């Protein structure tokens, strides 16, 4: 009975500590997002030229049309007034402005592209971790043996190829193996005529190459990190003590060592989460994937102010959420960690 009471009090203490920590981080996030938005807006304003300047160079567009567009988008006001107007619209009505180029609300444009980017990024994240973590463990357990050296060779080779080179090579492979692998796009021509299962399989078929392109470099770095962390933990005194007590080697590695070696990778997972909406840019560009990467590139090229601002703020929000999730996962994996000590 006493044990149950103590366990109940411990759960209440952890829950109250977690709630207070999450509330504190959310309040900090509001200030962080405000400062980030002001800084991003200032940096964009410092860039030479604007969308209107580009239009004014077109002799087919009259000056009256230029002035009308300036008033429509609020570009006839000072940078400070533009920023305060944009910020007020977000707070009062959730309006992130209207895209100059696409002539649509920015929020609608982002919501159209987010699902495609998330599907690609999450599949790449799952593939990377599902392959890299086991191979990193195998390499660490077989340190300096043939298997370890072979896996190190693979990881060095993977890290040596930039993402755009990998994408180009895979694109070249697809062209030579066509129609075995799709060259680009997210769907086949007859996608609408397929059954529900057929649509899923068709999309998965188109995801193969961009997912591999995204995963290769990340997989190589994560594998080496897992190997290094495991080797570092295996040298600790408590591991030697566990072995001296006669515990099975598998229990020493997969219960005692791995639990502590995985902690830094959980922190890394938070940053991986932050890059979900922006990290697939190269794969989207080369494989014509209709995601956020190509949309943001178009916005930057045309100095589409409000679309660029919304993209930057979305990235900042994902980073904040990713770090918070990483801290909570660390607490779940190791209850000894105190949230207030995490920075």
mmCIF file of N, CA and C in Angstrom, residues 22-23 40 68 70 91 140 289 319 328:
data_model
loop_
_atom_site.group_PDB
_atom_site.id
_atom_site.type_symbol
_atom_site.label_atom_id
_atom_site.label_comp_id
_atom_site.label_asym_id
_atom_site.label_seq_id
_atom_site.Cartn_x
_atom_site.Cartn_y
_atom_site.Cartn_z
ATOM 1 N N UNK A 22 6.102 22.882 -19.479
ATOM 2 C CA UNK A 22 5.502 23.129 -20.795
ATOM 3 C C UNK A 22 4.901 24.530 -20.846
ATOM 4 N N UNK A 23 4.205 24.930 -19.780
ATOM 5 C CA UNK A 23 3.615 26.266 -19.730
ATOM 6 C C UNK A 23 4.689 27.346 -19.822
ATOM 7 N N UNK A 40 13.334 38.803 -38.780
ATOM 8 C CA UNK A 40 13.163 38.340 -40.165
ATOM 9 C C UNK A 40 12.614 39.447 -41.058
ATOM 10 N N UNK A 68 -1.773 51.034 -57.261
ATOM 11 C CA UNK A 68 -2.900 50.272 -56.720
ATOM 12 C C UNK A 68 -2.419 49.021 -55.985
ATOM 13 N N UNK A 70 0.571 48.633 -54.620
ATOM 14 C CA UNK A 70 1.255 49.082 -53.397
ATOM 15 C C UNK A 70 0.261 49.318 -52.270
ATOM 16 N N UNK A 91 -2.644 38.293 -35.174
ATOM 17 C CA UNK A 91 -3.163 38.177 -33.808
ATOM 18 C C UNK A 91 -4.686 38.231 -33.791
ATOM 19 N N UNK A 140 29.109 -0.489 -33.258
ATOM 20 C CA UNK A 140 29.701 -0.286 -31.933
ATOM 21 C C UNK A 140 30.017 -1.586 -31.226
ATOM 22 N N UNK A 289 8.589 17.434 -56.773
ATOM 23 C CA UNK A 289 7.617 17.070 -55.743
ATOM 24 C C UNK A 289 6.867 18.337 -55.308
ATOM 25 N N UNK A 319 10.912 24.579 -34.846
ATOM 26 C CA UNK A 319 12.123 24.423 -34.035
ATOM 27 C C UNK A 319 11.784 24.459 -32.547
ATOM 28 N N UNK A 328 10.863 16.555 -23.517
ATOM 29 C CA UNK A 328 9.861 15.673 -22.911
ATOM 30 C C UNK A 328 10.189 14.202 -23.154
#
